[in-house]
PDB file of C-alpha atoms and ligand atoms in Angstrom:
ATOM      1  CA  MET A   1     -12.821  13.710  -7.994  1.00 79.00           C
ATOM      2  CA  ALA A   2      -9.424  12.054  -7.751  1.00 93.00           C
ATOM      3  CA  ILE A   3      -8.550  10.274  -4.506  1.00 96.00           C
ATOM      4  CA  LEU A   4      -4.911  11.134  -5.075  1.00 98.00           C
ATOM      5  CA  GLN A   5      -3.346  13.604  -7.435  1.00 98.00           C
ATOM      6  CA  ALA A   6       0.415  13.939  -7.330  1.00 97.00           C
ATOM      7  CA  THR A   7       2.081  16.288  -9.795  1.00 97.00           C
ATOM      8  CA  HIS A   8       5.721  16.823 -10.660  1.00 97.00           C
ATOM      9  CA  LEU A   9       7.111  15.336  -7.461  1.00 98.00           C
ATOM     10  CA  LEU A  10      10.813  15.615  -6.844  1.00 98.00           C
ATOM     11  CA  LYS A  11      12.763  14.143  -3.941  1.00 98.00           C
ATOM     12  CA  ARG A  12      16.495  14.229  -3.399  1.00 98.00           C
ATOM     13  CA  PHE A  13      18.553  12.573  -0.678  1.00 98.00           C
ATOM     14  CA  GLY A  14      21.851  14.433  -0.785  1.00 97.00           C
ATOM     15  CA  SER A  15      23.300  13.808  -4.219  1.00 96.00           C
ATOM     16  CA  VAL A  16      20.775  11.023  -5.030  1.00 96.00           C
ATOM     17  CA  THR A  17      17.601  12.032  -6.855  1.00 98.00           C
ATOM     18  CA  ALA A  18      15.215   9.298  -5.721  1.00 98.00           C
ATOM     19  CA  VAL A  19      12.150  10.684  -7.543  1.00 98.00           C
ATOM     20  CA  ARG A  20      12.191  13.194 -10.397  1.00 96.00           C
ATOM     21  CA  ASP A  21       9.118  14.713 -11.983  1.00 94.00           C
ATOM     22  CA  LEU A  22       6.648  12.014 -10.984  1.00 96.00           C
ATOM     23  CA  SER A  23       2.934  12.545 -11.610  1.00 96.00           C
ATOM     24  CA  LEU A  24       0.266  10.019 -10.685  1.00 95.00           C
ATOM     25  CA  THR A  25      -3.511  10.046 -10.243  1.00 96.00           C
ATOM     26  CA  ILE A  26      -5.781   7.542  -8.521  1.00 97.00           C
ATOM     27  CA  ALA A  27      -9.537   7.615  -9.007  1.00 95.00           C
ATOM     28  CA  GLU A  28     -12.126   6.504  -6.446  1.00 93.00           C
ATOM     29  CA  GLY A  29     -11.953   2.734  -5.988  1.00 91.00           C
ATOM     30  CA  GLU A  30      -9.036   2.287  -8.351  1.00 95.00           C
ATOM     31  CA  VAL A  31      -6.200  -0.167  -7.614  1.00 96.00           C
ATOM     32  CA  VAL A  32      -2.941   1.195  -8.970  1.00 97.00           C
ATOM     33  CA  GLY A  33       0.357  -0.693  -9.067  1.00 97.00           C
ATOM     34  CA  LEU A  34       3.744   0.960  -8.865  1.00 97.00           C
ATOM     35  CA  LEU A  35       6.410  -1.275 -10.357  1.00 96.00           C
ATOM     36  CA  GLY A  36      10.083  -0.978 -11.015  1.00 95.00           C
ATOM     37  CA  PRO A  37      13.496  -2.361 -10.121  1.00 95.00           C
ATOM     38  CA  ASN A  38      15.026  -1.969  -6.657  1.00 95.00           C
ATOM     39  CA  GLY A  39      16.013   1.640  -6.093  1.00 96.00           C
ATOM     40  CA  ALA A  40      13.587   2.989  -8.734  1.00 97.00           C
ATOM     41  CA  GLY A  41      11.971   5.297  -6.168  1.00 98.00           C
ATOM     42  CA  LYS A  42       8.768   3.407  -5.348  1.00 98.00           C
ATOM     43  CA  SER A  43       8.992   3.515  -1.552  1.00 98.00           C
ATOM     44  CA  THR A  44      10.102   7.150  -1.644  1.00 98.00           C
ATOM     45  CA  THR A  45       7.008   7.916  -3.735  1.00 98.00           C
ATOM     46  CA  LEU A  46       4.706   6.128  -1.285  1.00 98.00           C
ATOM     47  CA  HIS A  47       6.334   7.828   1.701  1.00 98.00           C
ATOM     48  CA  MET A  48       5.669  11.235   0.128  1.00 98.00           C
ATOM     49  CA  MET A  49       1.995  10.346  -0.428  1.00 97.00           C
ATOM     50  CA  LEU A  50       1.787   9.369   3.253  1.00 97.00           C
ATOM     51  CA  GLY A  51       3.363  12.600   4.475  1.00 96.00           C
ATOM     52  CA  LEU A  52       6.283  10.659   5.998  1.00 96.00           C
ATOM     53  CA  ILE A  53       8.755  12.661   3.927  1.00 97.00           C
ATOM     54  CA  THR A  54       8.278  16.025   2.230  1.00 97.00           C
ATOM     55  CA  PRO A  55       8.818  16.446  -1.511  1.00 98.00           C
ATOM     56  CA  ASP A  56      11.422  18.993  -2.597  1.00 98.00           C
ATOM     57  CA  ALA A  57       9.056  20.094  -5.377  1.00 98.00           C
ATOM     58  CA  GLY A  58       5.610  19.246  -6.716  1.00 98.00           C
ATOM     59  CA  SER A  59       2.234  18.902  -5.087  1.00 97.00           C
ATOM     60  CA  ILE A  60       0.192  16.109  -3.518  1.00 98.00           C
ATOM     61  CA  LYS A  61      -3.577  16.365  -3.264  1.00 98.00           C
ATOM     62  CA  LEU A  62      -5.533  13.789  -1.290  1.00 98.00           C
ATOM     63  CA  PHE A  63      -9.335  13.870  -1.725  1.00 97.00           C
ATOM     64  CA  GLY A  64      -8.952  17.302  -3.309  1.00 96.00           C
ATOM     65  CA  MET A  65      -6.979  18.735  -0.368  1.00 97.00           C
ATOM     66  CA  GLU A  66      -3.363  19.846  -0.509  1.00 97.00           C
ATOM     67  CA  LEU A  67      -1.536  17.418   1.794  1.00 98.00           C
ATOM     68  CA  ALA A  68       0.866  20.112   3.020  1.00 95.00           C
ATOM     69  CA  GLN A  69      -2.010  22.321   4.222  1.00 97.00           C
ATOM     70  CA  HIS A  70      -4.585  19.722   5.321  1.00 97.00           C
ATOM     71  CA  ARG A  71      -2.339  17.040   6.701  1.00 96.00           C
ATOM     72  CA  THR A  72      -4.421  15.741   9.605  1.00 95.00           C
ATOM     73  CA  GLU A  73      -7.730  15.694   7.754  1.00 95.00           C
ATOM     74  CA  ALA A  74      -6.256  14.153   4.619  1.00 96.00           C
ATOM     75  CA  LEU A  75      -4.197  11.486   6.370  1.00 96.00           C
ATOM     76  CA  SER A  76      -7.085  10.403   8.613  1.00 95.00           C
ATOM     77  CA  GLN A  77      -8.581   8.782   5.482  1.00 95.00           C
ATOM     78  CA  VAL A  78      -5.404   6.977   4.454  1.00 97.00           C
ATOM     79  CA  ASN A  79      -3.543   3.986   5.849  1.00 97.00           C
ATOM     80  CA  PHE A  80      -0.404   2.035   5.137  1.00 96.00           C
ATOM     81  CA  ALA A  81       1.057  -1.437   5.461  1.00 95.00           C
ATOM     82  CA  ALA A  82       4.527  -2.596   4.474  1.00 93.00           C
ATOM     83  CA  SER A  83       6.563  -5.741   4.837  1.00 84.00           C
ATOM     84  CA  TYR A  84       9.345  -3.729   6.506  1.00 86.00           C
ATOM     85  CA  VAL A  85       7.246  -2.083   9.220  1.00 86.00           C
ATOM     86  CA  ASP A  86       7.267  -3.990  12.500  1.00 85.00           C
ATOM     87  CA  LEU A  87       4.543  -3.571  15.074  1.00 90.00           C
ATOM     88  CA  PRO A  88       5.623  -3.966  18.724  1.00 91.00           C
ATOM     89  CA  GLY A  89       6.407  -7.665  19.172  1.00 94.00           C
ATOM     90  CA  VAL A  90       5.662  -7.902  22.885  1.00 96.00           C
ATOM     91  CA  LEU A  91       2.055  -6.810  22.394  1.00 96.00           C
ATOM     92  CA  ARG A  92      -0.723  -9.268  21.727  1.00 97.00           C
ATOM     93  CA  VAL A  93      -2.743  -9.117  18.525  1.00 98.00           C
ATOM     94  CA  ARG A  94      -5.838  -7.661  20.123  1.00 98.00           C
ATOM     95  CA  GLU A  95      -3.806  -5.175  22.179  1.00 97.00           C
ATOM     96  CA  VAL A  96      -2.134  -3.817  19.057  1.00 97.00           C
ATOM     97  CA  LEU A  97      -5.432  -3.443  17.239  1.00 98.00           C
ATOM     98  CA  ASP A  98      -7.074  -1.821  20.306  1.00 97.00           C
ATOM     99  CA  ALA A  99      -4.190   0.633  20.589  1.00 97.00           C
ATOM    100  CA  PHE A 100      -4.368   1.645  16.925  1.00 96.00           C
ATOM    101  CA  ALA A 101      -8.164   1.885  16.983  1.00 97.00           C
ATOM    102  CA  ARG A 102      -7.837   4.447  19.811  1.00 96.00           C
ATOM    103  CA  LEU A 103      -4.976   6.228  18.078  1.00 94.00           C
ATOM    104  CA  TYR A 104      -7.137   6.577  14.960  1.00 94.00           C
ATOM    105  CA  ALA A 105     -10.116   7.670  17.080  1.00 94.00           C
ATOM    106  CA  VAL A 106     -12.283   4.984  15.448  1.00 94.00           C
ATOM    107  CA  ARG A 107     -15.913   5.527  16.450  1.00 94.00           C
ATOM    108  CA  HIS A 108     -16.729   2.106  17.932  1.00 96.00           C
ATOM    109  CA  PRO A 109     -13.249   0.757  18.612  1.00 96.00           C
ATOM    110  CA  ARG A 110     -14.184  -2.576  20.153  1.00 96.00           C
ATOM    111  CA  ARG A 111     -16.687  -3.419  17.421  1.00 97.00           C
ATOM    112  CA  ARG A 112     -14.256  -2.370  14.704  1.00 97.00           C
ATOM    113  CA  VAL A 113     -11.430  -4.464  16.164  1.00 98.00           C
ATOM    114  CA  ASP A 114     -13.799  -7.455  16.309  1.00 98.00           C
ATOM    115  CA  GLU A 115     -14.702  -6.922  12.641  1.00 96.00           C
ATOM    116  CA  MET A 116     -11.041  -6.840  11.608  1.00 95.00           C
ATOM    117  CA  ILE A 117     -10.236  -9.937  13.686  1.00 97.00           C
ATOM    118  CA  GLU A 118     -13.074 -11.729  11.933  1.00 95.00           C
ATOM    119  CA  LEU A 119     -12.172 -10.477   8.434  1.00 91.00           C
ATOM    120  CA  PHE A 120      -8.535 -11.536   8.728  1.00 92.00           C
ATOM    121  CA  GLU A 121      -9.286 -14.763  10.632  1.00 92.00           C
ATOM    122  CA  LEU A 122      -7.248 -13.626  13.624  1.00 96.00           C
ATOM    123  CA  GLY A 123      -9.615 -15.009  16.290  1.00 97.00           C
ATOM    124  CA  PRO A 124      -7.396 -17.930  17.328  1.00 97.00           C
ATOM    125  CA  LEU A 125      -4.374 -15.595  17.444  1.00 98.00           C
ATOM    126  CA  ALA A 126      -5.952 -12.666  19.300  1.00 98.00           C
ATOM    127  CA  LYS A 127      -4.106 -13.384  22.568  1.00 98.00           C
ATOM    128  CA  ARG A 128      -0.749 -14.218  21.006  1.00 98.00           C
ATOM    129  CA  GLN A 129       2.220 -11.872  21.096  1.00 97.00           C
ATOM    130  CA  LEU A 130       3.168 -10.548  17.670  1.00 96.00           C
ATOM    131  CA  MET A 131       6.695 -11.900  17.976  1.00 95.00           C
ATOM    132  CA  ALA A 132       5.251 -15.422  18.172  1.00 96.00           C
ATOM    133  CA  LEU A 133       3.475 -15.108  14.803  1.00 95.00           C
ATOM    134  CA  SER A 134       4.557 -16.334  11.362  1.00 92.00           C
ATOM    135  CA  SER A 135       5.154 -13.827   8.536  1.00 89.00           C
ATOM    136  CA  GLY A 136       1.770 -14.602   7.028  1.00 89.00           C
ATOM    137  CA  GLN A 137       0.010 -14.114  10.350  1.00 93.00           C
ATOM    138  CA  ARG A 138       1.900 -10.868  10.952  1.00 93.00           C
ATOM    139  CA  THR A 139       0.907  -9.581   7.527  1.00 92.00           C
ATOM    140  CA  ARG A 140      -2.734 -10.243   8.367  1.00 93.00           C
ATOM    141  CA  VAL A 141      -2.332  -8.213  11.583  1.00 95.00           C
ATOM    142  CA  GLN A 142      -0.692  -5.391   9.599  1.00 95.00           C
ATOM    143  CA  LEU A 143      -3.576  -5.316   7.160  1.00 94.00           C
ATOM    144  CA  ALA A 144      -6.156  -5.503   9.959  1.00 95.00           C
ATOM    145  CA  LYS A 145      -4.441  -2.500  11.556  1.00 96.00           C
ATOM    146  CA  ALA A 146      -4.342  -0.669   8.219  1.00 96.00           C
ATOM    147  CA  LEU A 147      -8.080  -1.123   7.670  1.00 95.00           C
ATOM    148  CA  LEU A 148      -9.206  -0.075  11.166  1.00 96.00           C
ATOM    149  CA  ASN A 149      -9.962   3.474  10.051  1.00 95.00           C
ATOM    150  CA  ALA A 150     -11.746   2.280   6.869  1.00 94.00           C
ATOM    151  CA  PRO A 151      -9.286   4.234   4.705  1.00 95.00           C
ATOM    152  CA  ARG A 152     -10.434   5.612   1.353  1.00 95.00           C
ATOM    153  CA  LEU A 153      -6.856   5.081   0.195  1.00 97.00           C
ATOM    154  CA  LEU A 154      -4.800   2.089   1.271  1.00 97.00           C
ATOM    155  CA  VAL A 155      -1.083   2.272   0.510  1.00 97.00           C
ATOM    156  CA  LEU A 156       0.735  -1.073   0.466  1.00 97.00           C
ATOM    157  CA  ASP A 157       4.501  -1.372   0.037  1.00 96.00           C
ATOM    158  CA  GLU A 158       5.284  -4.960  -1.015  1.00 94.00           C
ATOM    159  CA  PRO A 159       2.524  -6.368   1.210  1.00 92.00           C
ATOM    160  CA  THR A 160       3.145  -9.980   0.234  1.00 91.00           C
ATOM    161  CA  ALA A 161       6.962  -9.846   0.029  1.00 89.00           C
ATOM    162  CA  ASN A 162       7.580 -12.243   2.934  1.00 82.00           C
ATOM    163  CA  LEU A 163       4.770 -14.678   2.256  1.00 87.00           C
ATOM    164  CA  ASP A 164       4.717 -18.193   0.859  1.00 88.00           C
ATOM    165  CA  PRO A 165       2.599 -18.641  -2.308  1.00 90.00           C
ATOM    166  CA  ASP A 166      -0.430 -19.895  -0.400  1.00 90.00           C
ATOM    167  CA  ALA A 167      -0.427 -17.114   2.222  1.00 88.00           C
ATOM    168  CA  GLY A 168       0.243 -14.549  -0.516  1.00 90.00           C
ATOM    169  CA  ASP A 169      -2.651 -15.833  -2.559  1.00 91.00           C
ATOM    170  CA  ARG A 170      -5.018 -15.586   0.399  1.00 89.00           C
ATOM    171  CA  ILE A 171      -3.949 -12.013   1.120  1.00 90.00           C
ATOM    172  CA  ARG A 172      -4.415 -11.080  -2.554  1.00 91.00           C
ATOM    173  CA  GLY A 173      -7.898 -12.581  -2.510  1.00 90.00           C
ATOM    174  CA  LEU A 174      -8.808 -10.577   0.581  1.00 89.00           C
ATOM    175  CA  LEU A 175      -7.434  -7.313  -0.802  1.00 91.00           C
ATOM    176  CA  SER A 176      -9.207  -7.772  -4.126  1.00 90.00           C
ATOM    177  CA  ARG A 177     -12.448  -8.435  -2.279  1.00 88.00           C
ATOM    178  CA  LEU A 178     -11.976  -5.299  -0.180  1.00 87.00           C
ATOM    179  CA  ALA A 179     -11.363  -3.197  -3.255  1.00 87.00           C
ATOM    180  CA  ARG A 180     -14.462  -4.658  -4.922  1.00 86.00           C
ATOM    181  CA  GLU A 181     -16.837  -4.587  -1.961  1.00 86.00           C
ATOM    182  CA  ASN A 182     -15.746  -1.420  -0.138  1.00 84.00           C
ATOM    183  CA  GLY A 183     -14.545   0.537  -3.146  1.00 84.00           C
ATOM    184  CA  SER A 184     -11.234   1.219  -1.355  1.00 88.00           C
ATOM    185  CA  ALA A 185      -8.618   2.740  -3.633  1.00 96.00           C
ATOM    186  CA  MET A 186      -5.180   1.149  -3.335  1.00 97.00           C
ATOM    187  CA  LEU A 187      -1.659   2.041  -4.317  1.00 98.00           C
ATOM    188  CA  ILE A 188       0.504  -1.074  -4.269  1.00 97.00           C
ATOM    189  CA  THR A 189       4.121  -1.897  -4.973  1.00 97.00           C
ATOM    190  CA  SER A 190       5.148  -5.462  -5.648  1.00 94.00           C
ATOM    191  CA  HIS A 191       7.738  -7.547  -7.431  1.00 93.00           C
ATOM    192  CA  ASN A 192       5.166 -10.257  -8.011  1.00 92.00           C
ATOM    193  CA  MET A 193       3.968  -9.684 -11.570  1.00 93.00           C
ATOM    194  CA  ARG A 194       1.087 -12.143 -11.357  1.00 90.00           C
ATOM    195  CA  GLU A 195      -0.123 -10.348  -8.265  1.00 92.00           C
ATOM    196  CA  VAL A 196      -0.051  -7.022 -10.069  1.00 94.00           C
ATOM    197  CA  GLU A 197      -1.777  -8.442 -13.150  1.00 93.00           C
ATOM    198  CA  ARG A 198      -4.503  -9.873 -10.980  1.00 91.00           C
ATOM    199  CA  MET A 199      -5.078  -6.915  -8.662  1.00 93.00           C
ATOM    200  CA  CYS A 200      -4.268  -3.665 -10.431  1.00 96.00           C
ATOM    201  CA  ASP A 201      -6.534  -1.683 -12.760  1.00 95.00           C
ATOM    202  CA  ARG A 202      -3.605   0.448 -13.837  1.00 96.00           C
ATOM    203  CA  ILE A 203       0.160   0.176 -13.548  1.00 97.00           C
ATOM    204  CA  HIS A 204       2.905   2.779 -13.421  1.00 96.00           C
ATOM    205  CA  PHE A 205       6.386   1.549 -14.241  1.00 95.00           C
ATOM    206  CA  MET A 206       9.160   3.521 -12.558  1.00 96.00           C
ATOM    207  CA  SER A 207      12.796   3.507 -13.451  1.00 94.00           C
ATOM    208  CA  ASP A 208      15.421   5.777 -11.968  1.00 94.00           C
ATOM    209  CA  GLY A 209      12.885   8.090 -10.326  1.00 95.00           C
ATOM    210  CA  VAL A 210      10.520   8.622 -13.253  1.00 94.00           C
ATOM    211  CA  VAL A 211       7.425   6.885 -14.613  1.00 94.00           C
ATOM    212  CA  VAL A 212       8.507   5.380 -17.909  1.00 93.00           C
ATOM    213  CA  ALA A 213       5.257   3.629 -18.850  1.00 94.00           C
ATOM    214  CA  ALA A 214       1.678   3.514 -17.603  1.00 95.00           C
ATOM    215  CA  GLY A 215      -1.463   1.601 -18.515  1.00 96.00           C
ATOM    216  CA  SER A 216      -3.342  -1.605 -17.785  1.00 96.00           C
ATOM    217  CA  ALA A 217      -1.373  -4.859 -17.827  1.00 95.00           C
ATOM    218  CA  ALA A 218      -2.888  -5.731 -21.212  1.00 95.00           C
ATOM    219  CA  GLU A 219      -2.130  -2.295 -22.690  1.00 96.00           C
ATOM    220  CA  LEU A 220       1.466  -2.454 -21.511  1.00 96.00           C
ATOM    221  CA  ALA A 221       1.940  -5.966 -22.870  1.00 95.00           C
ATOM    222  CA  GLY A 222       0.559  -4.790 -26.215  1.00 96.00           C
ATOM    223  CA  ARG A 223       2.724  -1.690 -26.304  1.00 95.00           C
ATOM    224  CA  TYR A 224       5.918  -3.611 -25.548  1.00 94.00           C
ATOM    225  CA  GLY A 225       5.045  -6.606 -27.700  1.00 95.00           C
ATOM    226  CA  ALA A 226       5.274  -8.788 -24.576  1.00 95.00           C
ATOM    227  CA  GLU A 227       3.531 -11.985 -23.514  1.00 94.00           C
ATOM    228  CA  ASP A 228       2.881 -10.749 -20.004  1.00 94.00           C
ATOM    229  CA  LEU A 229       3.835  -8.174 -17.383  1.00 94.00           C
ATOM    230  CA  GLU A 230       6.991 -10.032 -16.427  1.00 94.00           C
ATOM    231  CA  GLU A 231       8.294  -9.620 -19.958  1.00 95.00           C
ATOM    232  CA  VAL A 232       7.259  -5.933 -19.917  1.00 94.00           C
ATOM    233  CA  PHE A 233       9.192  -5.501 -16.663  1.00 93.00           C
ATOM    234  CA  LEU A 234      12.347  -7.025 -18.138  1.00 93.00           C
ATOM    235  CA  LYS A 235      12.078  -4.889 -21.267  1.00 91.00           C
ATOM    236  CA  VAL A 236      11.486  -1.690 -19.275  1.00 88.00           C
ATOM    237  CA  ALA A 237      14.118  -2.430 -16.635  1.00 85.00           C
ATOM    238  CA  ARG A 238      16.758  -3.260 -19.248  1.00 85.00           C
ATOM    239  CA  GLY A 239      15.875  -0.210 -21.308  1.00 76.00           C
TER     240      GLY A 239
HETATM  241  N1  ADP B 301      16.396   7.979   3.515  1.00 52.26           N
HETATM  242  C1  ADP B 301      17.201   7.896   2.456  1.00 52.26           C
HETATM  243  N2  ADP B 301      18.434   8.456   2.465  1.00 52.26           N
HETATM  244  C2  ADP B 301      19.227   8.377   1.389  1.00 52.26           C
HETATM  245  N3  ADP B 301      18.894   7.772   0.232  1.00 52.26           N
HETATM  246  C3  ADP B 301      17.686   7.194   0.161  1.00 52.26           C
HETATM  247  C4  ADP B 301      16.769   7.224   1.257  1.00 52.26           C
HETATM  248  N4  ADP B 301      15.637   6.568   0.894  1.00 52.26           N
HETATM  249  C5  ADP B 301      15.839   6.151  -0.373  1.00 52.26           C
HETATM  250  N5  ADP B 301      17.062   6.526  -0.813  1.00 52.26           N
HETATM  251  C6  ADP B 301      17.617   6.275  -2.157  1.00 52.26           C
HETATM  252  O1  ADP B 301      16.641   6.679  -3.107  1.00 52.26           O
HETATM  253  C7  ADP B 301      16.574   5.753  -4.197  1.00 52.26           C
HETATM  254  C8  ADP B 301      15.180   5.185  -4.310  1.00 52.26           C
HETATM  255  O2  ADP B 301      14.925   4.343  -3.198  1.00 52.26           O
HETATM  256  P1  ADP B 301      13.508   3.666  -2.910  1.00 52.26           P
HETATM  257  O3  ADP B 301      12.453   4.698  -3.035  1.00 52.26           O
HETATM  258  O4  ADP B 301      13.607   2.940  -1.627  1.00 52.26           O
HETATM  259  O5  ADP B 301      13.378   2.643  -4.134  1.00 52.26           O
HETATM  260  P2  ADP B 301      12.445   1.351  -4.314  1.00 52.26           P
HETATM  261  O6  ADP B 301      11.414   1.367  -3.250  1.00 52.26           O
HETATM  262  O7  ADP B 301      11.879   1.500  -5.698  1.00 52.26           O
HETATM  263  O8  ADP B 301      13.343   0.164  -4.243  1.00 52.26           O
HETATM  264  C9  ADP B 301      17.652   4.715  -3.945  1.00 52.26           C
HETATM  265  O9  ADP B 301      18.817   5.129  -4.617  1.00 52.26           O
HETATM  266  C10 ADP B 301      17.849   4.793  -2.428  1.00 52.26           C
HETATM  267  O10 ADP B 301      19.148   4.402  -2.060  1.00 52.26           O
HETATM  268 MG1   MG B 302      10.900  -0.058  -1.815  1.00 52.26          MG
END
């Protein structure tokens, strides 16, 4: 059974068609990358999958359930992290995680928060206010929050966008391990082509609201006669 099955999605904002006729499937445990130039419609696509905005046409099924009809049940098994989402800066790391663990009705909230603090090496930061953290530290808190409910689908919008190469590399390592060990499916956007090559089983290239190419990094490189994904991106983006 597919974790996510989106068919013929359409989303307009006034006169702008952000997403037109987009279909995308994610299997259990699969890591799928959504690539494309700024304004291609990636974030809009993710926000529809998360129920944050409603498509004008098309259907989204999560775990076999229509999102529109089974919103609460479907979304309880999903989570989200993005470089542009800010958690409340005055709260301390552990307070934020405690609050979200309760919000998600996690079964053993204290134990789960401890596990996430351990996994993301947040122990020394647990009592610090979020506003006093570096971008890399804040990203780790975001991911810890996003994994509290052990989501079967983790949606990440440019998770490493604000990170230096070392912090980014550590986050990538952690996410890859999670996908491997927990079988979590992921839908990721990124402008870091090496990151996508390393992490994603399959890639969808978007341009102007539609998927223009899909396949593994190697398949896409072959199809476009390109050395690597970066070259594929340039060829796709420049038509
Ligand atoms: N809330 C909104 N209101 C109006 N236009 C929007 C809104 N969100 C996105 N758009 C427009 O939709 C298009 C796709 O945006 P977006 O999904 O953010 O692209 P990406 O994430 O690929 O950079 C862009 O033209 C953007 O300006
Ligand atoms: Mg975006």
